[in-house]
């Protein structure tokens, strides 16, 4: 005889009251609710301290958070729905502070025509346009052109024509800065290639890796040669000593 279980009285979490912080579980929620109902304030404060210790044991990862005990006290008030009246060593968090949304951050919305050069180039161009001395202004423009070529190579991973950089500088500065045909803008990119091996380390690493492999192969060949020589020497020592004797000669 099969008796079907009565599932009408089953208590599911979906039918229970929702808890604020599910990571602490319903048992902590029940303990906190009982703590709220304690009339003796000293007893209530002592129970709150014991609950804080229990919450710290249930969530040991909070120990890595800066001022983790302050975090636990905030969670305690949140679990009690801010009904718990105890003496907290930290300022009591209110419900309005939790619900209140932070002000949105303002992000810069500057639009750059040549994004691969970055905003630093735009700032340098604007500063160079304010220089009145023609010689300093020309030197400033050349430095900007060198930097533009460096950033272009970092972005495009290949060499570029100097005429492209000069034309872009003229467009960015609105014809206020220009470089002549004789001006060279390869100093910074060449210096970066020498002083910043990280950018060009792939080629150097491949060469070093090939050299190491060649040295390893040479060492293996030398080791094999040494083993062959050692075997030959051992064979020479093991050869029997054969002395030609006269068959008519009797034993000694």
mmCIF file of C-alpha atoms in Angstrom:
data_model
loop_
_atom_site.group_PDB
_atom_site.id
_atom_site.type_symbol
_atom_site.label_atom_id
_atom_site.label_comp_id
_atom_site.label_asym_id
_atom_site.label_seq_id
_atom_site.Cartn_x
_atom_site.Cartn_y
_atom_site.Cartn_z
ATOM 1 C CA UNK A 1 0.000 0.000 0.000
ATOM 2 C CA UNK A 2 1.534 3.248 -1.159
ATOM 3 C CA UNK A 3 0.877 6.269 1.005
ATOM 4 C CA UNK A 4 1.553 9.585 -0.689
ATOM 5 C CA UNK A 5 3.213 12.145 1.585
ATOM 6 C CA UNK A 6 1.239 15.212 2.501
ATOM 7 C CA UNK A 7 3.147 18.139 0.976
ATOM 8 C CA UNK A 8 0.634 20.771 1.961
ATOM 9 C CA UNK A 9 2.430 21.495 5.246
ATOM 10 C CA UNK A 10 5.934 21.635 3.751
ATOM 11 C CA UNK A 11 7.809 24.850 4.470
ATOM 12 C CA UNK A 12 9.766 26.111 1.472
ATOM 13 C CA UNK A 13 12.163 29.028 1.324
ATOM 14 C CA UNK A 14 10.051 30.528 -1.457
ATOM 15 C CA UNK A 15 7.114 30.819 0.937
ATOM 16 C CA UNK A 16 9.204 32.209 3.785
ATOM 17 C CA UNK A 17 9.969 35.820 4.508
ATOM 18 C CA UNK A 18 12.791 37.229 2.398
ATOM 19 C CA UNK A 19 16.018 37.938 4.210
ATOM 20 C CA UNK A 20 18.170 40.976 3.576
ATOM 21 C CA UNK A 21 21.588 39.303 3.434
ATOM 22 C CA UNK A 22 21.269 35.726 2.258
ATOM 23 C CA UNK A 23 24.944 34.924 2.827
ATOM 24 C CA UNK A 24 24.385 34.789 6.604
ATOM 25 C CA UNK A 25 21.443 32.394 6.365
ATOM 26 C CA UNK A 26 18.075 32.219 8.122
ATOM 27 C CA UNK A 27 19.509 31.032 11.421
ATOM 28 C CA UNK A 28 21.388 34.309 11.905
ATOM 29 C CA UNK A 29 18.204 36.151 10.913
ATOM 30 C CA UNK A 30 16.261 34.335 13.641
ATOM 31 C CA UNK A 31 18.963 35.019 16.235
ATOM 32 C CA UNK A 32 18.951 38.715 15.337
ATOM 33 C CA UNK A 33 15.136 38.854 15.568
ATOM 34 C CA UNK A 34 15.325 37.297 19.038
ATOM 35 C CA UNK A 35 18.000 39.816 20.000
ATOM 36 C CA UNK A 36 15.696 42.667 19.002
ATOM 37 C CA UNK A 37 13.044 41.312 21.379
ATOM 38 C CA UNK A 38 15.364 41.230 24.421
ATOM 39 C CA UNK A 39 14.249 43.881 26.894
ATOM 40 C CA UNK A 40 17.371 44.045 29.062
ATOM 41 C CA UNK A 41 19.792 46.410 27.278
ATOM 42 C CA UNK A 42 22.936 44.895 28.803
ATOM 43 C CA UNK A 43 21.836 41.428 27.772
ATOM 44 C CA UNK A 44 20.932 42.749 24.313
ATOM 45 C CA UNK A 45 24.371 44.361 23.891
ATOM 46 C CA UNK A 46 26.118 41.142 24.955
ATOM 47 C CA UNK A 47 24.028 39.119 22.504
ATOM 48 C CA UNK A 48 24.848 41.546 19.709
ATOM 49 C CA UNK A 49 28.566 41.092 20.354
ATOM 50 C CA UNK A 50 28.170 37.308 20.196
ATOM 51 C CA UNK A 51 26.253 37.639 16.925
ATOM 52 C CA UNK A 52 29.082 39.741 15.489
ATOM 53 C CA UNK A 53 31.571 36.991 16.342
ATOM 54 C CA UNK A 54 29.311 34.396 14.719
ATOM 55 C CA UNK A 55 28.951 36.496 11.574
ATOM 56 C CA UNK A 56 32.722 36.861 11.372
ATOM 57 C CA UNK A 57 33.144 33.074 11.554
ATOM 58 C CA UNK A 58 30.521 32.490 8.855
ATOM 59 C CA UNK A 59 32.231 34.955 6.496
ATOM 60 C CA UNK A 60 36.003 34.754 7.039
ATOM 61 C CA UNK A 61 36.640 36.515 3.726
ATOM 62 C CA UNK A 62 35.535 39.758 5.389
ATOM 63 C CA UNK A 63 38.709 39.665 7.460
ATOM 64 C CA UNK A 64 40.592 40.776 4.348
ATOM 65 C CA UNK A 65 38.332 43.824 4.046
ATOM 66 C CA UNK A 66 39.649 46.986 5.621
ATOM 67 C CA UNK A 67 37.855 47.651 8.925
ATOM 68 C CA UNK A 68 35.886 44.409 8.595
ATOM 69 C CA UNK A 69 34.243 44.695 12.044
ATOM 70 C CA UNK A 70 32.629 47.960 10.981
ATOM 71 C CA UNK A 71 31.286 46.046 7.979
ATOM 72 C CA UNK A 72 29.863 43.360 10.259
ATOM 73 C CA UNK A 73 28.058 45.905 12.426
ATOM 74 C CA UNK A 74 26.519 47.490 9.345
ATOM 75 C CA UNK A 75 25.344 44.050 8.218
ATOM 76 C CA UNK A 76 23.883 43.385 11.661
ATOM 77 C CA UNK A 77 21.720 46.505 11.507
ATOM 78 C CA UNK A 78 20.673 45.650 7.966
ATOM 79 C CA UNK A 79 19.629 42.131 8.979
ATOM 80 C CA UNK A 80 17.535 43.532 11.837
ATOM 81 C CA UNK A 81 15.944 45.977 9.360
ATOM 82 C CA UNK A 82 17.412 48.769 11.501
ATOM 83 C CA UNK A 83 15.221 47.804 14.498
ATOM 84 C CA UNK A 84 18.095 46.688 16.731
ATOM 85 C CA UNK A 85 18.901 49.215 19.463
ATOM 86 C CA UNK A 86 22.377 48.396 20.826
ATOM 87 C CA UNK A 87 25.534 50.273 21.706
ATOM 88 C CA UNK A 88 27.685 50.000 18.571
ATOM 89 C CA UNK A 89 31.379 50.978 18.583
ATOM 90 C CA UNK A 90 30.779 52.569 15.169
ATOM 91 C CA UNK A 91 28.230 55.120 13.961
ATOM 92 C CA UNK A 92 24.934 53.365 13.386
ATOM 93 C CA UNK A 93 24.003 53.033 9.743
ATOM 94 C CA UNK A 94 20.540 54.269 8.901
ATOM 95 C CA UNK A 95 18.155 52.969 6.276
ATOM 96 C CA UNK A 96 18.280 56.229 4.337
ATOM 97 C CA UNK A 97 22.052 55.865 3.915
ATOM 98 C CA UNK A 98 21.614 52.396 2.408
ATOM 99 C CA UNK A 99 18.779 53.367 0.078
ATOM 100 C CA UNK A 100 20.337 56.644 -1.017
ATOM 101 C CA UNK A 101 22.037 56.302 -4.392
ATOM 102 C CA UNK A 102 25.447 57.889 -4.942
ATOM 103 C CA UNK A 103 25.800 60.750 -7.360
ATOM 104 C CA UNK A 104 26.777 59.647 -10.853
ATOM 105 C CA UNK A 105 30.374 60.188 -11.848
ATOM 106 C CA UNK A 106 31.117 62.669 -14.557
ATOM 107 C CA UNK A 107 33.177 61.179 -17.349
ATOM 108 C CA UNK A 108 35.033 63.338 -19.850
ATOM 109 C CA UNK A 109 33.199 63.450 -23.138
ATOM 110 C CA UNK A 110 35.912 65.057 -25.245
ATOM 111 C CA UNK A 111 35.886 63.865 -28.813
ATOM 112 C CA UNK A 112 39.255 63.413 -30.479
ATOM 113 C CA UNK A 113 39.538 63.228 -34.232
ATOM 114 C CA UNK A 114 42.823 61.294 -34.123
ATOM 115 C CA UNK A 115 42.194 58.974 -31.183
ATOM 116 C CA UNK A 116 45.385 56.973 -31.681
ATOM 117 C CA UNK A 117 47.432 60.037 -30.679
ATOM 118 C CA UNK A 118 45.543 60.539 -27.420
ATOM 119 C CA UNK A 119 44.562 63.648 -25.493
ATOM 120 C CA UNK A 120 48.128 64.405 -24.476
ATOM 121 C CA UNK A 121 48.973 65.424 -28.022
ATOM 122 C CA UNK A 122 45.984 67.785 -28.083
ATOM 123 C CA UNK A 123 47.126 69.367 -24.812
ATOM 124 C CA UNK A 124 50.689 69.756 -26.121
ATOM 125 C CA UNK A 125 49.464 71.363 -29.330
ATOM 126 C CA UNK A 126 47.326 73.850 -27.419
ATOM 127 C CA UNK A 127 50.276 74.734 -25.209
ATOM 128 C CA UNK A 128 52.637 75.105 -28.172
ATOM 129 C CA UNK A 129 50.211 77.455 -29.891
ATOM 130 C CA UNK A 130 50.602 79.893 -26.984
ATOM 131 C CA UNK A 131 54.399 80.086 -27.325
ATOM 132 C CA UNK A 132 55.381 83.405 -28.915
ATOM 133 C CA UNK A 133 59.096 82.780 -29.550
ATOM 134 C CA UNK A 134 59.375 81.365 -33.115
ATOM 135 C CA UNK A 135 62.445 79.222 -32.336
ATOM 136 C CA UNK A 136 60.913 77.707 -29.202
ATOM 137 C CA UNK A 137 57.659 77.195 -31.033
ATOM 138 C CA UNK A 138 59.401 75.348 -33.884
ATOM 139 C CA UNK A 139 61.335 73.181 -31.402
ATOM 140 C CA UNK A 140 58.116 72.495 -29.529
ATOM 141 C CA UNK A 141 56.408 71.465 -32.755
ATOM 142 C CA UNK A 142 59.265 69.103 -33.603
ATOM 143 C CA UNK A 143 59.029 67.460 -30.183
ATOM 144 C CA UNK A 144 55.289 67.031 -30.660
ATOM 145 C CA UNK A 145 55.911 65.471 -34.077
ATOM 146 C CA UNK A 146 58.406 63.036 -32.546
ATOM 147 C CA UNK A 147 55.898 62.066 -29.877
ATOM 148 C CA UNK A 148 53.131 61.659 -32.439
ATOM 149 C CA UNK A 149 55.268 59.284 -34.471
ATOM 150 C CA UNK A 150 56.080 57.297 -31.332
ATOM 151 C CA UNK A 151 52.423 56.917 -30.370
ATOM 152 C CA UNK A 152 51.495 56.080 -33.957
ATOM 153 C CA UNK A 153 54.055 53.257 -34.012
ATOM 154 C CA UNK A 154 52.816 51.930 -30.687
ATOM 155 C CA UNK A 155 49.263 51.916 -31.985
ATOM 156 C CA UNK A 156 49.910 50.670 -35.525
ATOM 157 C CA UNK A 157 52.898 48.404 -34.709
ATOM 158 C CA UNK A 158 54.707 49.477 -37.861
ATOM 159 C CA UNK A 159 56.719 52.349 -39.251
ATOM 160 C CA UNK A 160 54.922 55.275 -40.798
ATOM 161 C CA UNK A 161 55.724 57.970 -43.293
ATOM 162 C CA UNK A 162 56.877 61.257 -41.779
ATOM 163 C CA UNK A 163 54.619 63.155 -44.165
ATOM 164 C CA UNK A 164 51.557 61.585 -42.519
ATOM 165 C CA UNK A 165 52.664 62.790 -39.090
ATOM 166 C CA UNK A 166 53.402 66.291 -40.383
ATOM 167 C CA UNK A 167 50.046 66.500 -42.100
ATOM 168 C CA UNK A 168 48.213 65.307 -38.971
ATOM 169 C CA UNK A 169 50.050 67.887 -36.868
ATOM 170 C CA UNK A 170 48.983 70.615 -39.253
ATOM 171 C CA UNK A 171 45.354 69.470 -39.093
ATOM 172 C CA UNK A 172 45.300 69.153 -35.292
ATOM 173 C CA UNK A 173 46.853 72.592 -34.782
ATOM 174 C CA UNK A 174 44.598 74.156 -37.468
ATOM 175 C CA UNK A 175 47.609 75.246 -39.543
ATOM 176 C CA UNK A 176 49.231 77.045 -36.595
ATOM 177 C CA UNK A 177 52.028 74.479 -36.208
ATOM 178 C CA UNK A 178 53.909 72.958 -39.104
ATOM 179 C CA UNK A 179 57.078 71.050 -39.826
ATOM 180 C CA UNK A 180 59.212 71.566 -42.909
ATOM 181 C CA UNK A 181 60.403 68.841 -45.235
ATOM 182 C CA UNK A 182 63.888 68.948 -43.736
ATOM 183 C CA UNK A 183 62.681 68.411 -40.165
ATOM 184 C CA UNK A 184 63.324 64.906 -38.911
ATOM 185 C CA UNK A 185 60.846 63.363 -36.505
ATOM 186 C CA UNK A 186 62.568 60.071 -35.815
ATOM 187 C CA UNK A 187 64.587 60.940 -32.705
ATOM 188 C CA UNK A 188 62.066 59.822 -30.106
ATOM 189 C CA UNK A 189 61.057 56.696 -31.967
ATOM 190 C CA UNK A 190 64.719 55.750 -32.408
ATOM 191 C CA UNK A 191 65.467 56.493 -28.754
ATOM 192 C CA UNK A 192 62.437 54.466 -27.717
ATOM 193 C CA UNK A 193 63.702 51.545 -29.742
ATOM 194 C CA UNK A 194 67.040 51.737 -27.888
ATOM 195 C CA UNK A 195 65.870 52.636 -24.388
ATOM 196 C CA UNK A 196 62.579 50.770 -24.268
ATOM 197 C CA UNK A 197 63.358 47.168 -25.172
ATOM 198 C CA UNK A 198 59.885 46.072 -24.084
ATOM 199 C CA UNK A 199 58.373 47.381 -27.304
ATOM 200 C CA UNK A 200 60.874 45.553 -29.476
ATOM 201 C CA UNK A 201 61.649 42.646 -27.195
ATOM 202 C CA UNK A 202 60.021 40.012 -29.385
ATOM 203 C CA UNK A 203 62.772 40.128 -31.957
ATOM 204 C CA UNK A 204 65.476 40.206 -29.297
ATOM 205 C CA UNK A 205 63.859 37.404 -27.339
ATOM 206 C CA UNK A 206 63.637 35.259 -30.447
ATOM 207 C CA UNK A 207 67.316 35.832 -31.184
ATOM 208 C CA UNK A 208 68.275 35.018 -27.612
ATOM 209 C CA UNK A 209 66.077 31.945 -27.680
ATOM 210 C CA UNK A 210 67.720 30.768 -30.895
ATOM 211 C CA UNK A 211 71.182 31.382 -29.455
ATOM 212 C CA UNK A 212 70.282 29.440 -26.332
ATOM 213 C CA UNK A 213 69.009 26.558 -28.430
ATOM 214 C CA UNK A 214 72.206 26.568 -30.472
ATOM 215 C CA UNK A 215 74.321 26.598 -27.324
ATOM 216 C CA UNK A 216 72.238 23.774 -25.892
ATOM 217 C CA UNK A 217 72.710 21.736 -29.062
ATOM 218 C CA UNK A 218 76.448 22.399 -29.003
ATOM 219 C CA UNK A 219 76.622 21.282 -25.388
ATOM 220 C CA UNK A 220 74.742 18.111 -26.249
ATOM 221 C CA UNK A 221 77.129 17.416 -29.141
ATOM 222 C CA UNK A 222 80.143 17.980 -26.904
ATOM 223 C CA UNK A 223 78.617 15.692 -24.293
ATOM 224 C CA UNK A 224 78.092 12.979 -26.913
ATOM 225 C CA UNK A 225 81.666 13.369 -28.138
ATOM 226 C CA UNK A 226 82.969 13.062 -24.599
ATOM 227 C CA UNK A 227 80.905 9.925 -24.081
ATOM 228 C CA UNK A 228 82.254 8.428 -27.308
ATOM 229 C CA UNK A 229 85.833 9.222 -26.299
ATOM 230 C CA UNK A 230 85.243 7.705 -22.875
ATOM 231 C CA UNK A 231 83.865 4.529 -24.444
ATOM 232 C CA UNK A 232 86.836 4.293 -26.805
ATOM 233 C CA UNK A 233 89.255 4.670 -23.905
ATOM 234 C CA UNK A 234 87.454 1.967 -21.962
ATOM 235 C CA UNK A 235 87.594 -0.377 -24.933
ATOM 236 C CA UNK A 236 91.334 0.183 -25.333
ATOM 237 C CA UNK A 237 91.952 -0.692 -21.695
ATOM 238 C CA UNK A 238 89.855 -3.841 -21.969
ATOM 239 C CA UNK A 239 91.748 -5.314 -24.972
ATOM 240 C CA UNK A 240 93.596 -8.574 -23.984
ATOM 241 C CA UNK A 241 97.352 -8.652 -24.098
ATOM 242 C CA UNK A 242 98.353 -11.093 -26.848
ATOM 243 C CA UNK A 243 102.040 -11.977 -27.073
ATOM 244 C CA UNK A 244 103.294 -14.058 -29.991
ATOM 245 C CA UNK A 245 105.075 -17.109 -28.698
ATOM 246 C CA UNK A 246 107.267 -19.650 -30.376
ATOM 247 C CA UNK A 247 105.319 -22.924 -30.701
ATOM 248 C CA UNK A 248 108.536 -24.883 -29.959
ATOM 249 C CA UNK A 249 109.037 -22.998 -26.741
ATOM 250 C CA UNK A 250 107.890 -24.890 -23.717
ATOM 251 C CA UNK A 251 105.860 -23.472 -20.896
ATOM 252 C CA UNK A 252 107.579 -21.146 -18.574
#
